[in-house]
Coordinates of C-alpha atoms and ligand atoms in Angstrom, one line a residue:
X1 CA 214.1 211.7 32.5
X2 CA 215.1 209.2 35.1
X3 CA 213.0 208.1 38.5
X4 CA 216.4 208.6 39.7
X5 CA 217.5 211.8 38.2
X6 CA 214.0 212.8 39.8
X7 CA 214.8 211.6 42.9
X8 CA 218.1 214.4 43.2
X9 CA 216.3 217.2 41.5
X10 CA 215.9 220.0 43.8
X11 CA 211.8 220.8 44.6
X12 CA 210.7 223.9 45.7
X13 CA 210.9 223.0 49.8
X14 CA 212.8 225.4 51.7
X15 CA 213.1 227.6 49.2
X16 CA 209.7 228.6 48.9
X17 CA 207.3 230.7 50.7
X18 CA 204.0 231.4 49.7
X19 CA 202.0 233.8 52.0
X20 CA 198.5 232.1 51.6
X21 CA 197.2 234.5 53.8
X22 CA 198.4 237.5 51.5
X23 CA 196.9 235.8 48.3
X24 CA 193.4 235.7 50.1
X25 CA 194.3 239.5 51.3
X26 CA 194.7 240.6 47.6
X27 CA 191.8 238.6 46.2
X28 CA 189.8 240.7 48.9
X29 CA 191.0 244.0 48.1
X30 CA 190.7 243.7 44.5
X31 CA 187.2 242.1 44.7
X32 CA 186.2 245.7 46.2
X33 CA 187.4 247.2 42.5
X34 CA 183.6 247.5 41.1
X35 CA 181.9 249.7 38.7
X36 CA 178.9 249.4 40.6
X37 CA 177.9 250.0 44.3
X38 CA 177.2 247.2 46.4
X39 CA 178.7 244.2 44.3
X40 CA 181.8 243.3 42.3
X41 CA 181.5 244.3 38.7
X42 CA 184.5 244.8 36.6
X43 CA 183.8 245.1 32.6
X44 CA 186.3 245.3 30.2
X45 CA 188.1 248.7 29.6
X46 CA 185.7 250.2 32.2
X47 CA 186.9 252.3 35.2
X48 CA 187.2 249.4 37.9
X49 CA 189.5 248.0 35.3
X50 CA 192.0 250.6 35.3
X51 CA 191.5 250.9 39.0
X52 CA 192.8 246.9 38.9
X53 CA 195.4 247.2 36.5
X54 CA 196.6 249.7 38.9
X55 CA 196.6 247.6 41.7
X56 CA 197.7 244.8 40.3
X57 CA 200.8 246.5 38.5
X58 CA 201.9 247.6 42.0
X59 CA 201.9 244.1 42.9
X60 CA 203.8 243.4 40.1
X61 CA 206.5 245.4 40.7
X62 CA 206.7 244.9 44.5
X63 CA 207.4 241.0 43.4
X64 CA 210.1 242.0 41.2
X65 CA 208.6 242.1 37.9
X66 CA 208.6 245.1 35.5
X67 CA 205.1 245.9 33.4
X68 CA 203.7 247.0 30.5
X69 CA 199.8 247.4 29.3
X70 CA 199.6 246.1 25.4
X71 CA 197.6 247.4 22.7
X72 CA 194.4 245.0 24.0
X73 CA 194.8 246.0 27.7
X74 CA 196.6 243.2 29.0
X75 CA 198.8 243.7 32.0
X76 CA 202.2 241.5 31.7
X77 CA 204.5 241.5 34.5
X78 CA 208.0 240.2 33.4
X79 CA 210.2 238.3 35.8
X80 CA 213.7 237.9 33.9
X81 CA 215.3 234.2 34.2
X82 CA 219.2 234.0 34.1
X83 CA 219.5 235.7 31.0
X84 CA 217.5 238.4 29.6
X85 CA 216.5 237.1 26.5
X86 CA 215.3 233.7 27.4
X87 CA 211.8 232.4 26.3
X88 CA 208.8 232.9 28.6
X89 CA 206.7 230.9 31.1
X90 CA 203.1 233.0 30.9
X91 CA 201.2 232.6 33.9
X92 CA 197.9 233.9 33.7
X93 CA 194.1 234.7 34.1
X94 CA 191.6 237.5 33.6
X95 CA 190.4 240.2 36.0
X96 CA 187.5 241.5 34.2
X97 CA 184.3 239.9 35.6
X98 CA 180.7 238.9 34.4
X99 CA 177.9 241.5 36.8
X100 CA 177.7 240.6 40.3
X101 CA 180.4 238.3 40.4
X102 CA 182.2 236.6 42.6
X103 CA 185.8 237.7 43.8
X104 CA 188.1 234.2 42.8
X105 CA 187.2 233.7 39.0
X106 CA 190.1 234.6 36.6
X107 CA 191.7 236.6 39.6
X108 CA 192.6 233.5 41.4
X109 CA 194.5 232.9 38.7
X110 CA 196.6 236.6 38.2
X111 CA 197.1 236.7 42.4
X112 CA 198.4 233.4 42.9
X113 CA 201.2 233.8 39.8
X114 CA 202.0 237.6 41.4
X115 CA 202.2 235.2 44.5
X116 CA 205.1 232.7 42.8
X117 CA 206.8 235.0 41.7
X118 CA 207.3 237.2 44.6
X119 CA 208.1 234.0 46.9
X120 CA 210.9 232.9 44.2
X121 CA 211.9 236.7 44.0
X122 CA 212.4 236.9 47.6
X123 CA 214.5 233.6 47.8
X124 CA 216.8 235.2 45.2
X125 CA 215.8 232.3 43.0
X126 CA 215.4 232.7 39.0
X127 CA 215.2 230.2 36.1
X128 CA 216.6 229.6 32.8
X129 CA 213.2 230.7 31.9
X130 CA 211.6 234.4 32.3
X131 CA 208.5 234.1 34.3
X132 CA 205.3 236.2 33.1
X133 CA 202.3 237.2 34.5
X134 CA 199.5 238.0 32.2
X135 CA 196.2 239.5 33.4
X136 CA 193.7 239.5 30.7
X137 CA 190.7 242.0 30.4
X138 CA 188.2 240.2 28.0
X139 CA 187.4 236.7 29.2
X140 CA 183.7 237.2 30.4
X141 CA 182.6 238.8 27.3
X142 CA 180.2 241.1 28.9
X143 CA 180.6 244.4 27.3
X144 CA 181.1 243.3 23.8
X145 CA 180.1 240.4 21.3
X146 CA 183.5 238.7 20.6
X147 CA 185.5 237.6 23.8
X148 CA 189.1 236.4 24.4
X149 CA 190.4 240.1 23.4
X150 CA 193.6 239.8 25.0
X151 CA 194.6 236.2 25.1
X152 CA 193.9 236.3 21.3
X153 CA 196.5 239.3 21.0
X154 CA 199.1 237.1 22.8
X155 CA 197.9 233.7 20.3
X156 CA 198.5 236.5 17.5
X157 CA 195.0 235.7 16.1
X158 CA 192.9 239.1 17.2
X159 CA 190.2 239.6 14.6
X160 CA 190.8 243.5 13.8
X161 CA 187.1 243.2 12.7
X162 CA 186.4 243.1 16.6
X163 CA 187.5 246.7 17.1
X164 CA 184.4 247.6 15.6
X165 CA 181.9 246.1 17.6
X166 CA 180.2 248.6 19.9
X167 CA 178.9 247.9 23.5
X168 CA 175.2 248.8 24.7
X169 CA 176.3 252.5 25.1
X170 CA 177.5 252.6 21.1
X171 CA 181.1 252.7 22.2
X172 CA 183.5 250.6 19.6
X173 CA 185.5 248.3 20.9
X174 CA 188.7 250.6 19.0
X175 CA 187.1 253.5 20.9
X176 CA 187.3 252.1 24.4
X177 CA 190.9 251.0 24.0
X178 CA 192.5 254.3 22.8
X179 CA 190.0 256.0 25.6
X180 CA 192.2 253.7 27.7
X181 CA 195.6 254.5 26.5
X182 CA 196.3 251.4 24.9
X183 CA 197.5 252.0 20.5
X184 CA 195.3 249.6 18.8
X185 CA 198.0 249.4 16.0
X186 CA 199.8 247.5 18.6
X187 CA 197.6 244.3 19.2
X188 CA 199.5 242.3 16.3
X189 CA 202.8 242.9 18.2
X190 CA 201.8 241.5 21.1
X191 CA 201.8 237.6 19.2
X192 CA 203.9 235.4 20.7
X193 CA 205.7 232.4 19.2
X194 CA 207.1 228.9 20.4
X195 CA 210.8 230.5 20.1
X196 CA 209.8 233.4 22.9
X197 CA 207.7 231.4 25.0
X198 CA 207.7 227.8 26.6
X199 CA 203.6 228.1 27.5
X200 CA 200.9 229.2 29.3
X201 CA 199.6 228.1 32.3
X202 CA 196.2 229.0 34.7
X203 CA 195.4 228.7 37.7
X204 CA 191.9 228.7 37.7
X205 CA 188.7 228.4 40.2
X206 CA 186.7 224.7 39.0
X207 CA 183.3 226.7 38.7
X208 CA 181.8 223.1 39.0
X209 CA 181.4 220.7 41.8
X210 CA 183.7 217.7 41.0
X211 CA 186.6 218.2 43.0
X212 CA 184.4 219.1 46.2
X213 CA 182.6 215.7 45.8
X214 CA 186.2 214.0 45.2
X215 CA 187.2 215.8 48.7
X216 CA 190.5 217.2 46.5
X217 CA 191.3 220.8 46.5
X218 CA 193.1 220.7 43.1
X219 CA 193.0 218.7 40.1
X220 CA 194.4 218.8 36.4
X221 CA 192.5 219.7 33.2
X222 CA 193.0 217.0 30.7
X223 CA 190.7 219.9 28.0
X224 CA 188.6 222.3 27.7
X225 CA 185.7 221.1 26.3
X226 CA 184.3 221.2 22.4
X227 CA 180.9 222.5 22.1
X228 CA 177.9 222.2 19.8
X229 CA 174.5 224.0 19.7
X230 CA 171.7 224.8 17.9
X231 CA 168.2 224.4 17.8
X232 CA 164.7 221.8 17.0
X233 CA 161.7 223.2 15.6
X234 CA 159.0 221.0 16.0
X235 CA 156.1 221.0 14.1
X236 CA 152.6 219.1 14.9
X237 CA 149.3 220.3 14.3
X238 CA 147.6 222.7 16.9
X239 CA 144.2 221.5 17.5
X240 CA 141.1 221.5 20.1
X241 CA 142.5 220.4 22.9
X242 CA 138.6 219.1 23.8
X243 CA 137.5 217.5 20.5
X244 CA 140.9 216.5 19.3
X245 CA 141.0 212.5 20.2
X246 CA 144.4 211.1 21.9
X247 CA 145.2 208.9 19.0
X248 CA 144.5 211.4 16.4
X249 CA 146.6 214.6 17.7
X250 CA 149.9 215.7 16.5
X251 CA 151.5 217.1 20.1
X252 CA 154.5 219.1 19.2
X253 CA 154.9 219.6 23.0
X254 CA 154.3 215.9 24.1
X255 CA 157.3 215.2 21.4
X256 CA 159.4 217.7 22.6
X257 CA 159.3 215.9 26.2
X258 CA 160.2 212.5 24.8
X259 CA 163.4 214.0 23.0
X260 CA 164.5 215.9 26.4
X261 CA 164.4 212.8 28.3
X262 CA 166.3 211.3 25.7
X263 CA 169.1 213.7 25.6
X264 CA 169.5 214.0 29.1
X265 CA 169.1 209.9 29.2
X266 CA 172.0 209.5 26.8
X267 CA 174.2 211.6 28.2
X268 CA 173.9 210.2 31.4
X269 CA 175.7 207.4 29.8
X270 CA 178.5 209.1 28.1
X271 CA 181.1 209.3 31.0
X272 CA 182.4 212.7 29.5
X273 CA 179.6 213.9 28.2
X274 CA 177.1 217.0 29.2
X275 CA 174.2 218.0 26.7
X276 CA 171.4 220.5 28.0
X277 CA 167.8 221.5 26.5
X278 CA 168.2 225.1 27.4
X279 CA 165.2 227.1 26.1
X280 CA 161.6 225.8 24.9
X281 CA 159.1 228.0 23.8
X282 CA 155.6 227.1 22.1
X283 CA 154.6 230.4 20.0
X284 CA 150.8 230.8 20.1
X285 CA 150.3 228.3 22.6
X286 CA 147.4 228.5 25.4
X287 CA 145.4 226.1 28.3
X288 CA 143.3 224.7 25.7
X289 CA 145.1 223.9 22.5
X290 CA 147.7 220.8 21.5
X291 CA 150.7 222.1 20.9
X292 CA 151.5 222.9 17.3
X293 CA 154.6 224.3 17.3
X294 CA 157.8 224.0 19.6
X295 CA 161.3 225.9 19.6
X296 CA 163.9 224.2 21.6
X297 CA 167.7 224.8 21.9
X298 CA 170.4 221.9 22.6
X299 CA 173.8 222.5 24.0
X300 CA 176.4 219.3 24.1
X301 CA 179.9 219.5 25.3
X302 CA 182.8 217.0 25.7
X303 CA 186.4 217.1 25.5
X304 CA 186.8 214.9 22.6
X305 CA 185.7 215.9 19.5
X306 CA 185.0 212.7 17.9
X307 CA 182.9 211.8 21.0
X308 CA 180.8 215.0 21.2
X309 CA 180.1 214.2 16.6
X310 CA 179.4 211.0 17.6
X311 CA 176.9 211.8 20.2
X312 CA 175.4 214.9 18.2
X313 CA 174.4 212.5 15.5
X314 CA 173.1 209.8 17.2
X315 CA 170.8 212.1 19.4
X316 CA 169.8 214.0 16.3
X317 CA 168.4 210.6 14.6
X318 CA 166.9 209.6 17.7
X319 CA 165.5 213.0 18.0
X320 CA 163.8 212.8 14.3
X321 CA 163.0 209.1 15.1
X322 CA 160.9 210.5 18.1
X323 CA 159.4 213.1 15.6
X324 CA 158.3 210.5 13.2
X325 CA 157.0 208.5 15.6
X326 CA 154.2 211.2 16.6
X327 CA 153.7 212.7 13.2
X328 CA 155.7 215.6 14.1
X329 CA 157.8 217.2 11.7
X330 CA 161.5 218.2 12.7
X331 CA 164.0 220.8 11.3
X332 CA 167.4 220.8 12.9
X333 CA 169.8 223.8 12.1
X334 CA 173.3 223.1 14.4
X335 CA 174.6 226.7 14.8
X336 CA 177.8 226.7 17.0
X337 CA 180.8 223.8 16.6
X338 CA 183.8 225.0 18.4
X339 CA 186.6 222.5 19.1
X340 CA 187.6 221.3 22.0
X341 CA 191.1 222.7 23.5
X342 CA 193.3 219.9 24.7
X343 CA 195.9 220.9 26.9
X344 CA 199.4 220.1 26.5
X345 CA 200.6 216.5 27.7
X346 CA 204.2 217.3 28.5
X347 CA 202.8 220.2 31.0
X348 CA 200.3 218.8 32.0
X349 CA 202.5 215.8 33.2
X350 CA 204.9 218.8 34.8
X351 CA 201.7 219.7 36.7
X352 CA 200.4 216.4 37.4
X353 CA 204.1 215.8 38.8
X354 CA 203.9 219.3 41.0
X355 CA 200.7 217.7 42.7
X356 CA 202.5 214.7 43.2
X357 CA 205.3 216.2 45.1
X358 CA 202.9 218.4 46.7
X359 CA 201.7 215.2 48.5
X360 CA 198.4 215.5 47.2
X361 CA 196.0 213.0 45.2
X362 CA 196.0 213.3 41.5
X363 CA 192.4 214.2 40.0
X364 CA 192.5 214.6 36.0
X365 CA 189.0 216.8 34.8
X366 CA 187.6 218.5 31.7
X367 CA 186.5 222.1 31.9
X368 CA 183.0 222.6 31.0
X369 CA 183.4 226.4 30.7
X370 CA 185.8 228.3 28.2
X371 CA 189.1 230.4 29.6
X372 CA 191.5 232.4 27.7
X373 CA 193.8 229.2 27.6
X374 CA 192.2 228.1 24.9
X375 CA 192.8 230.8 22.5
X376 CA 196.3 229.2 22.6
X377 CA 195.0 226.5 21.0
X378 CA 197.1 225.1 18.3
X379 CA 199.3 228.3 18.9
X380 CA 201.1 227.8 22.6
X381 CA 201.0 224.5 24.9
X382 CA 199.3 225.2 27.4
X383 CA 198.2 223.7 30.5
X384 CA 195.5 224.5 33.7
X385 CA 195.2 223.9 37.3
X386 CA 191.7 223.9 38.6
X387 CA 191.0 224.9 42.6
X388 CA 188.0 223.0 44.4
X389 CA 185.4 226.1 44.7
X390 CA 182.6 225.9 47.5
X391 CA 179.2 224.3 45.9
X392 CA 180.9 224.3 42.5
X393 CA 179.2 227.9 42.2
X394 CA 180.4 230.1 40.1
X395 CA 180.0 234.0 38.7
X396 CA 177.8 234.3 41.6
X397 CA 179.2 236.8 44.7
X398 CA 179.1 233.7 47.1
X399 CA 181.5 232.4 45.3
X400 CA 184.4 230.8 47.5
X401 CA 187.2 228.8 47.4
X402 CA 189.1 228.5 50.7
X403 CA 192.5 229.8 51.9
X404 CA 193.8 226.4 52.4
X405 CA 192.8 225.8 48.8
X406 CA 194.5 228.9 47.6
X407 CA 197.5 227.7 49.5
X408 CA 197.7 224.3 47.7
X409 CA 197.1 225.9 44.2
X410 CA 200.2 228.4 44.8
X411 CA 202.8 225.5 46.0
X412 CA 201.5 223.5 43.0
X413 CA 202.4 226.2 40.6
X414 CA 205.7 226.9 42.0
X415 CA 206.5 223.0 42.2
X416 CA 205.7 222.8 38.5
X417 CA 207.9 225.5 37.6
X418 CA 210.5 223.6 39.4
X419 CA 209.7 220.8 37.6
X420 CA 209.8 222.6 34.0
X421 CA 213.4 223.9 35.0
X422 CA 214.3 220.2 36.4
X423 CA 213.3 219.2 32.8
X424 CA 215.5 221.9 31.1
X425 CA 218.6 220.6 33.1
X426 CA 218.1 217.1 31.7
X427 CA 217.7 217.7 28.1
Ligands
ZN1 ZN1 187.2 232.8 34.5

């Protein structure tokens, strides 16, 4: 595509006209859809979430879509493009929550492409493309062990073993679904391919503070980051802490605290790096005894995979260097790699474009938290759109991200959809 062809294309100006003020309206009214008193809790398949599919189907239709539940309780709201058969934009987010949530997190996401839509609907404008929007019911993973439900259905890689799982009450996850009126024997229909769908694409809430201390009230994700856990066992020798002379004890404790200072140092240094001692415990410890044994936990997350092996390694040797240094024995057992989920480059250039012609600066990020774009991964393109949140806070009920904000994220969205179709008319 041309600088000059671009120059001609139509943009969404004039034509477009998001109500900011009814986004912020429905993210309100929704946030009061709670399975407890008092503060917004929405679990998967649970009342409140039948209460929301209800209101958001409604919405759904009123912006010119028509909607269907699938077998894993996904809401999809289909506006046709030009012709009825052509391939699908999915625009999308989740509107389960975690327990006392806040009101923007994966909703944001579902209100604002409701939002597009009915702005483009009321303009009498379509696309060669149809325009869906997905609301997903499993992204928190609160009620059951496995998570992504939904947006797993749509990748077409739902593990059927999932069904099984049972929730604190002993309700299966197959249970809670047909209790809900959605066919289980369904789920593998719902798989979409690259022939029925261009991508997916989420507007989402950043749930960190980077764009408030960049003063930008929307930026890009470049991934979502790849994580790796697991867990240190120390072991020194627990001894008098009295009789037991400096130079002669084995501190599994005092070793412990050299290898946190080291893994928060070096990942100070990594620009894209983040690594976390979550947990420590010493069993059997009390005042007056050296430490003999510690349990720690490490967490470290990057968008690049090579990176985040890299780093892994070279804090584990310095981590068994520090052992050996105080005598200490060290096991490591790494339980959790998950790779990290790039998003698409050609939409996320269609989005880093929409931001451009929205007038706004262009801020590129990494998500530290998993969405439901990333079961796409390898499956779809897909691409995301975070919105500066007050205090970076997050599954919290002060959560906040202005209507300003809102406002920017909508026109984004509907200048990158511009922008896809501007890219359709010069192929
Ligand atoms: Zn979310």
């Amino acid at each position: 595509m041309s600088a000059l062809k671009t120059s001609v294309h139509a943009t969404t100006a004039g034509v477009f006209m998001p109500d900011a003020g009814a986004v912020a309206a429905r993210l309100d009214e929704l946030g009061l859809v709670s399975d407890e008193a008092g503060m917004l809790t929405r679990l998967y398949l649970s009342p409140a979430h039948r209460k929301a599919i209800n209101l958001v189907d409604g919405w759904m239709r009123e912006a010119g879509m028509s909607t269907r539940l699938d077998g894993a309780a996904t809401l999809i709201g289909r506006y046709e493009g030009t012709r009825t058969d052509a391939p699908a934009l999915l625009i999308g987010s989740h509107i389960d929550t975690v327990r006392n949530a806040g009101r923007f997190d994966g909703n944001l996401g579902v209100v604002s492409g409701i939002e597009v839509v009915r702005a483009f609907h009321a303009a009498g404008k379509r696309f060669p493309f149809a325009i869906e929007v997905v609301a997903f019911g499993d992204e928190e993973g609160v009620r059951f062990d496995s998570t992504l439900g939904g947006s797993r259905a749509l990748a077409g890689t739902f593990d059927m073993n999932a069904l099984d799982e049972r929730d604190s009450n002993g309700v299966s996850r197959r249970e809670a679904l047909t209790a809900f009126g959605c066919d289980v024997s369904l789920i593998d229909r719902s798989a979409r391919t690259r022939r029925d769908t261009i991508g997916y694409v989420e507007v989402h809430i950043e749930q960190g503070p980077v764009l408030e201390m960049h003063n930008i009230p929307v930026g890009v994700v470049t991934a979502i980051n790849g994580a790796s856990r697991g867990k240190f066992v120390l072991t020194g020798k627990a001894s008098h802490a009295g009789t037991t002379p400096m130079d002669l004890r084995k501190d599994a404790l005092a070793a412990a605290a050299e290898i946190i200072v080291m893994v928060e140092r070096y990942a100070h240094a990594e620009a894209d790096l983040v690594a976390t001692i979550g947990q420590i415990e010493t069993p059997g410890g009390t005042i007056n005894t050296v430490p003999g044994l510690v349990r720690m936990t490490f967490d470290v997350r990057c968008p690049s995979d090579e990176l985040r092996h890299n780093a892994v390694a070279d804090i584990l040797a310095n981590a068994r260097a520090i052992a050996s240094s105080r005598k200490v024995a060290i096991d490591i057992d790494i339980s959790h790699d998950a790779p990290a989920s790039p998003c698409d480059e050609r939409l996320s250039r269609a989005l880093a474009q929409a931001v451009e012609r929205c007038e706004l600066p262009l801020l590129t990020l990494s998500s530290g938290a998993g969405h439901d774009a990333m079961a796409f991964r390898g499956i779809l393109p897909f691409a995301m759109l975070f919105v500066r949140c007050r205090d970076g806070l997050s599954h919290h009920p002060d959560e906040y991200a202005a209507p300003q904000d809102i406002d920017i994220g909508v026109r984004v969205l509907a200048e990158f959809i511009q922008t896809l179709h501007n890219q359709q008319v010069d192929k």
